PDB file of C-alpha atoms in Angstrom:
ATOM      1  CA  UNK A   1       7.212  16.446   0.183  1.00  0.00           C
ATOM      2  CA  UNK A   2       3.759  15.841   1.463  1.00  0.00           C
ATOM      3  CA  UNK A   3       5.281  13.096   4.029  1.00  0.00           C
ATOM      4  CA  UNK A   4       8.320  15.557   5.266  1.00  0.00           C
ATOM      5  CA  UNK A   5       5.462  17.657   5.948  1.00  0.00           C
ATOM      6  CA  UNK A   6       3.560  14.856   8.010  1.00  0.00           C
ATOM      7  CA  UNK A   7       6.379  13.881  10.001  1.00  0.00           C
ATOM      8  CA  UNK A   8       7.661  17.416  10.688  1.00  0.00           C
ATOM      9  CA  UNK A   9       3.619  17.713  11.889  1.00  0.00           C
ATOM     10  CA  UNK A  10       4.546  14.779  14.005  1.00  0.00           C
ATOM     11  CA  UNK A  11       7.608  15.596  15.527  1.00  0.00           C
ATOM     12  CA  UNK A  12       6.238  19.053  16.267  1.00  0.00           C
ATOM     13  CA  UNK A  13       2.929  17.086  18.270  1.00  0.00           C
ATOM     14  CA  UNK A  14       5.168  14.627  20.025  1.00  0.00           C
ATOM     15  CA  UNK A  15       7.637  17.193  21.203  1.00  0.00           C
ATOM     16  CA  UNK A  16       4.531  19.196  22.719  1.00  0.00           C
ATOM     17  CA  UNK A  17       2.947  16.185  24.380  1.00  0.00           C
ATOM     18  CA  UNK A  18       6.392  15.477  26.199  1.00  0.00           C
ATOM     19  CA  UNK A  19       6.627  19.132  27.213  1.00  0.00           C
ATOM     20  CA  UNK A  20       3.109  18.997  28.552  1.00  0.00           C
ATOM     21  CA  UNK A  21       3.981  15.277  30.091  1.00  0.00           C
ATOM     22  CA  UNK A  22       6.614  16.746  31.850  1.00  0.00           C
ATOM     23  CA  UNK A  23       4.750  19.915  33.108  1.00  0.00           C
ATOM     24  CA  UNK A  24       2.419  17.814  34.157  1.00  0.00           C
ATOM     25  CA  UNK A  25       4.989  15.626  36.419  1.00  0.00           C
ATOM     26  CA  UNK A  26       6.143  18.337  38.133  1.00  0.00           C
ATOM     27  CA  UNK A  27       2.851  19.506  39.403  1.00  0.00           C
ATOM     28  CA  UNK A  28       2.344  15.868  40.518  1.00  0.00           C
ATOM     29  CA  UNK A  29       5.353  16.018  42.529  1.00  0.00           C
ATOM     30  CA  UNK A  30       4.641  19.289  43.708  1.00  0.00           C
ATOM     31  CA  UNK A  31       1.080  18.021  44.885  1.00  0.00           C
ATOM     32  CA  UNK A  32       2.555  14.792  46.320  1.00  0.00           C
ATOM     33  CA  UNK A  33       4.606  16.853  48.723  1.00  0.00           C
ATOM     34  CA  UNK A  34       1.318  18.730  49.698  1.00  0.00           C
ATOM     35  CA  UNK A  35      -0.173  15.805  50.522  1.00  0.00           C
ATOM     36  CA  UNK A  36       2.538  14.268  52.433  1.00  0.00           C
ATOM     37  CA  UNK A  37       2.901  18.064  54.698  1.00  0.00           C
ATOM     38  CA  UNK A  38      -0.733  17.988  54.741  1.00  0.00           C
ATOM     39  CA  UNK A  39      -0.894  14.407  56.294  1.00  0.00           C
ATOM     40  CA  UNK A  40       2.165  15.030  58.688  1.00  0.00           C
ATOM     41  CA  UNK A  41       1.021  18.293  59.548  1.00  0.00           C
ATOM     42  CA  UNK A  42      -2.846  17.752  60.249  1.00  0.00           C
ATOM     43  CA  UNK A  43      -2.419  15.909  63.616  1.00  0.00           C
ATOM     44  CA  UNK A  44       0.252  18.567  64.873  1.00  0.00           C
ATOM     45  CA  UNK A  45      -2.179  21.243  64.098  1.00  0.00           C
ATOM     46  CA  UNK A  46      -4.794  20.327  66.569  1.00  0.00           C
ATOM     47  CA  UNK A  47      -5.010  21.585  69.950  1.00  0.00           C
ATOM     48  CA  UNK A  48      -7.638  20.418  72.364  1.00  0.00           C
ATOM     49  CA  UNK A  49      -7.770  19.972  76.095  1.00  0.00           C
ATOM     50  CA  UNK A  50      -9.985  19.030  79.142  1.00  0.00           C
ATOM     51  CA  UNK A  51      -8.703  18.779  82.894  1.00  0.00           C
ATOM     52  CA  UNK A  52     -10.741  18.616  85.787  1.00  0.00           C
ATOM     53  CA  UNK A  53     -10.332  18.780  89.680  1.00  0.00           C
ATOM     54  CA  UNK A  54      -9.714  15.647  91.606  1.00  0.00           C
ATOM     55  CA  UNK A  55     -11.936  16.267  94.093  1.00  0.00           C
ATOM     56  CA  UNK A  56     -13.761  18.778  96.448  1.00  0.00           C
ATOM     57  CA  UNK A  57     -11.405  21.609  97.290  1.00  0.00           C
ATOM     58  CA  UNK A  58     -10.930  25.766  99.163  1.00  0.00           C
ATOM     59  CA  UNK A  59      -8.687  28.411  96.824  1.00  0.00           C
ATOM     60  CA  UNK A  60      -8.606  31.644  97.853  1.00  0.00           C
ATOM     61  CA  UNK A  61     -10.481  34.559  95.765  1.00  0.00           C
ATOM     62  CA  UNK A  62      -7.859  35.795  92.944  1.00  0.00           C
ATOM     63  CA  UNK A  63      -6.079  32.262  92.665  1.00  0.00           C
ATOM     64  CA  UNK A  64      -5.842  30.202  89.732  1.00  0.00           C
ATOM     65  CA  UNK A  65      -7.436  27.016  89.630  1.00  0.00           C
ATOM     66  CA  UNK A  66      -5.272  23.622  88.473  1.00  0.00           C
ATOM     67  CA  UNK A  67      -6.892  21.164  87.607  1.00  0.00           C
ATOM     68  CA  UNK A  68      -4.602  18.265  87.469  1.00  0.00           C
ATOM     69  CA  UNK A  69      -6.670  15.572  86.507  1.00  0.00           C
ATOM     70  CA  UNK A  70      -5.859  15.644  82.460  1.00  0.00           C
ATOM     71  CA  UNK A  71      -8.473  14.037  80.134  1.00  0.00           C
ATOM     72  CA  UNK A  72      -6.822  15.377  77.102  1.00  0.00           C
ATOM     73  CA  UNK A  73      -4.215  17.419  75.743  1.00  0.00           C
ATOM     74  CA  UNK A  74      -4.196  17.612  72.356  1.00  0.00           C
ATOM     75  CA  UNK A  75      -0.831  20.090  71.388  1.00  0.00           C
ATOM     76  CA  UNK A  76       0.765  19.771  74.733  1.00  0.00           C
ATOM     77  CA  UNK A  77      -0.793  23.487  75.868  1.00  0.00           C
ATOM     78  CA  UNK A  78      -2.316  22.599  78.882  1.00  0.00           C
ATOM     79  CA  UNK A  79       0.087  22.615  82.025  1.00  0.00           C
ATOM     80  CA  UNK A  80      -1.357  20.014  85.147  1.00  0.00           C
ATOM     81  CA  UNK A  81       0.874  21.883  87.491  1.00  0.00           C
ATOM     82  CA  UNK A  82      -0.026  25.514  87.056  1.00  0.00           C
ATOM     83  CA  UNK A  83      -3.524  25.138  85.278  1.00  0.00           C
ATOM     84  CA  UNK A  84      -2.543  27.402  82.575  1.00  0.00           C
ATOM     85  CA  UNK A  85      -2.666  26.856  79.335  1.00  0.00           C
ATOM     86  CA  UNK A  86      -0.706  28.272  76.491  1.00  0.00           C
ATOM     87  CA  UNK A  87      -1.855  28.499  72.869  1.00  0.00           C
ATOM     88  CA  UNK A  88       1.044  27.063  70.746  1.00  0.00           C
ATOM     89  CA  UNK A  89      -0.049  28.670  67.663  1.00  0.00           C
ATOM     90  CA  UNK A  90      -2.182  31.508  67.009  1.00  0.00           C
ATOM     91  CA  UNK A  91      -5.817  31.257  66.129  1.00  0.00           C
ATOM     92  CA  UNK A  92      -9.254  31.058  67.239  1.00  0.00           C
ATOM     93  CA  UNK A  93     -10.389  29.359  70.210  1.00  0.00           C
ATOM     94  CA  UNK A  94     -13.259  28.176  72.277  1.00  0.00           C
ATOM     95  CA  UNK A  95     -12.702  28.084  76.156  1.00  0.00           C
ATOM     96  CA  UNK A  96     -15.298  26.451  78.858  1.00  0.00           C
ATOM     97  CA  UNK A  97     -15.404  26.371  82.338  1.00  0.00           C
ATOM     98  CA  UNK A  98     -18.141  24.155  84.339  1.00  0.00           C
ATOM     99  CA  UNK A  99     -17.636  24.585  88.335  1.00  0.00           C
ATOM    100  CA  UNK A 100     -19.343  22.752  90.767  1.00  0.00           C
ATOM    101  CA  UNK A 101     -19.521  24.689  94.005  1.00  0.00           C
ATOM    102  CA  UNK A 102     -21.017  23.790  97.238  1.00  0.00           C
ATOM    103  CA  UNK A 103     -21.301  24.850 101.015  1.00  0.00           C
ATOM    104  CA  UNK A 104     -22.648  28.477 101.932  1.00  0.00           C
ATOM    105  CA  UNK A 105     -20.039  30.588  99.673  1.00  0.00           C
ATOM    106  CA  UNK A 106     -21.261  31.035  96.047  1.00  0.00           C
ATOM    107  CA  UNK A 107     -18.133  30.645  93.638  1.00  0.00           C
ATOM    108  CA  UNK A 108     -17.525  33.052  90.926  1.00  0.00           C
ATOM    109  CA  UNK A 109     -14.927  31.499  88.012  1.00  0.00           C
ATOM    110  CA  UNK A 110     -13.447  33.623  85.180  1.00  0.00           C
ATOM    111  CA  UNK A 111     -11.986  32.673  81.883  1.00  0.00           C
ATOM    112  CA  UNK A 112      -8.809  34.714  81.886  1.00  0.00           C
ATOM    113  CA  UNK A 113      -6.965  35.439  79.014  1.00  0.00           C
ATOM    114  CA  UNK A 114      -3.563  36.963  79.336  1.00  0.00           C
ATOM    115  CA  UNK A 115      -4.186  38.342  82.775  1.00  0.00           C
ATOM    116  CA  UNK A 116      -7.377  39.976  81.628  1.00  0.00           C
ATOM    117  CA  UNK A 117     -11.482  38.063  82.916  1.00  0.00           C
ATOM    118  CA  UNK A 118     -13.308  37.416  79.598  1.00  0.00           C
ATOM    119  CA  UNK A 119     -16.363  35.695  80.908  1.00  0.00           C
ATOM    120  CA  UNK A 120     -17.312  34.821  84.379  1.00  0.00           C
ATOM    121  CA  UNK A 121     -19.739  32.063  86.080  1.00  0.00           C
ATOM    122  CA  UNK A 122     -21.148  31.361  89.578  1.00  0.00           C
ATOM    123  CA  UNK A 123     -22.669  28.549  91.613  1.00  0.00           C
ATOM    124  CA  UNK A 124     -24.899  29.504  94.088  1.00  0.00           C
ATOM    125  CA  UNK A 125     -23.805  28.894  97.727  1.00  0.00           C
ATOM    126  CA  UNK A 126     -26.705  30.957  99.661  1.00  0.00           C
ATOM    127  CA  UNK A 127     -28.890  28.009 100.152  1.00  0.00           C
ATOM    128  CA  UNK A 128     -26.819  26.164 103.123  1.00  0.00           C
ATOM    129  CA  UNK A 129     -23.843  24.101 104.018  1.00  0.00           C
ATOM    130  CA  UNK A 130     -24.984  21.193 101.927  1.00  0.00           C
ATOM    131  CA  UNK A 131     -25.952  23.036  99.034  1.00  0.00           C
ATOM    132  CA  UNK A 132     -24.183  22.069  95.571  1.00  0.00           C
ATOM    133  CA  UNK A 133     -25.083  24.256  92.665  1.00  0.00           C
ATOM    134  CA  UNK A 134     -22.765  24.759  89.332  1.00  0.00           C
ATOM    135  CA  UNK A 135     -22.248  27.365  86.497  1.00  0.00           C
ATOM    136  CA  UNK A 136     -20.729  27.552  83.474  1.00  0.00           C
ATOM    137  CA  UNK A 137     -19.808  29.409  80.737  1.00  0.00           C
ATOM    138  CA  UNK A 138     -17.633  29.624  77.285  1.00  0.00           C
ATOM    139  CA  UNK A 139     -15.413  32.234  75.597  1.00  0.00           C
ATOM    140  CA  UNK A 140     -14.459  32.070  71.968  1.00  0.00           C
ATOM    141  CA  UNK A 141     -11.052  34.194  71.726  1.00  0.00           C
ATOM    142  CA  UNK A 142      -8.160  35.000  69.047  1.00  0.00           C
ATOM    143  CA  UNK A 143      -5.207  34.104  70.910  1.00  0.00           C
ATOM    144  CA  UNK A 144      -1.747  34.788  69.043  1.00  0.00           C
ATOM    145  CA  UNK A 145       1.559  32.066  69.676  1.00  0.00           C
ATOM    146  CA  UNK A 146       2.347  32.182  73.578  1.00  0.00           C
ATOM    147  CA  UNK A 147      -0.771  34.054  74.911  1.00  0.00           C
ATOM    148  CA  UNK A 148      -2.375  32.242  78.574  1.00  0.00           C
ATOM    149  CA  UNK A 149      -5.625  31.358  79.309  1.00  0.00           C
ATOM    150  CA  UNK A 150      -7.032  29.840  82.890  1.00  0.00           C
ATOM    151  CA  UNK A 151      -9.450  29.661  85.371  1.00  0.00           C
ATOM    152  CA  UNK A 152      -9.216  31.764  88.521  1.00  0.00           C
ATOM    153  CA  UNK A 153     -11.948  31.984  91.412  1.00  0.00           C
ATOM    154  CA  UNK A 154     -12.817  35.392  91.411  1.00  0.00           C
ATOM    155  CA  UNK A 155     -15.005  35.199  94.939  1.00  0.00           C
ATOM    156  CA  UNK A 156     -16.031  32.061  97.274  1.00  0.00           C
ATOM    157  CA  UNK A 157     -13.822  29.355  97.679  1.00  0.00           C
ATOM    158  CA  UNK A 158     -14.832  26.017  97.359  1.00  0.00           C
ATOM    159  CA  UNK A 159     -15.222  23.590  94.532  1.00  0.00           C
ATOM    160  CA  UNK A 160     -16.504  19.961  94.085  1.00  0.00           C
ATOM    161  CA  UNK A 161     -15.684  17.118  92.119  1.00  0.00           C
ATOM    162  CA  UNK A 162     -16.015  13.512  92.030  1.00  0.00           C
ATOM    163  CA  UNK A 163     -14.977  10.118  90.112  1.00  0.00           C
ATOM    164  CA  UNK A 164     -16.392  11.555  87.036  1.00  0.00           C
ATOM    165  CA  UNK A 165     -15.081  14.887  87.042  1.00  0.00           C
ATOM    166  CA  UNK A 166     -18.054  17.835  87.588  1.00  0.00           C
ATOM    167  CA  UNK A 167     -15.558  20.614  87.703  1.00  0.00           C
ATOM    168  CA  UNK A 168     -13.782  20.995  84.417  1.00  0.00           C
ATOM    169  CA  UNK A 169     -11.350  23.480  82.221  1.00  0.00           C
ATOM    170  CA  UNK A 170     -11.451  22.836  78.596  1.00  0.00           C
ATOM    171  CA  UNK A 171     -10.542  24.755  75.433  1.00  0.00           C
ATOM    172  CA  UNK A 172      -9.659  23.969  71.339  1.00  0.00           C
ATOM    173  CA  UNK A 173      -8.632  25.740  68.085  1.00  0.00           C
ATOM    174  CA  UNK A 174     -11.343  26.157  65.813  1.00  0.00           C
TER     175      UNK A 174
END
């Protein structure tokens, strides 16, 4: 009697331990598939650019600034042609602008977001014809799927670059 009572003990603990055995496979599998989304996923999810001008350059006051030369575009958001970028996911981001300007006109650049100046920067011009001077300046904003963000030049009209770019657009997701 004593054994029946042992081995009902036993079957009782082993068909426990397999319940828990296969509990626990299932959240292995389950975090396995994580992992695997997580590893697929992480490089898609980062967005990161820098472009810069090729050279010295005029715009006109309200025009949007390209900058073709690409240094990196992390996420494919950046466009060379039309120097706007669009976020391809929503989220927080850091913009910065750094424009080298130089002649007589001081240049004023704005961070635009979605048609709207968030920050703005100037070089100096008003110290002569062969006067370079450059400003800068950053925005952090909470762009949603689709929203724009560039560089326009809000006054003066020349720019400056060289070799290694001095006039640059860049932005990331934080």
């Amino acid at each position: 009697m004593l054994q029946g009572v042992i081995l009902a003990c036993l079957v009782a603990c082993i068909i426990l331990q397999e319940k828990r055995f296969e509990e626990l496979e299932s959240e292995h599998s389950h975090l396995v598939d994580r992992v695997e989304d997580l590893t697929q996923n992480g490089s898609s999810n980062k967005v990161a650019f820098t472009a810069a001008t090729s050279g010295a350059g005029n715009i006109g006051s309200g025009s949007t600034i390209v900058f073709p030369v690409v240094i990196n575009n992390e996420g494919g958001g950046y466009n060379p042609d039309t120097g706007v970028f669009t976020a391809p996911r929503s989220g927080q981001y850091v913009f910065f602008v750094s424009a080298q300007g130089y002649g007589s006109d001081t240049l004023y650049v704005s961070i635009v977001h979605n048609g709207g100046a968030k920050v703005m920067t100037m070089s100096d011009g008003g110290r002569g014809k062969d006067f370079y001077d450059s400003g800068t300046n950053l925005a952090a904003l909470n762009l949603q799927q689709g929203d724009t963000v560039w560089a326009t030049c809000q006054s003066g009209s020349s720019y400056y670059s060289e070799g290694i770019p001095i006039t640059t657009f860049s932005g990331f997701l934080i």
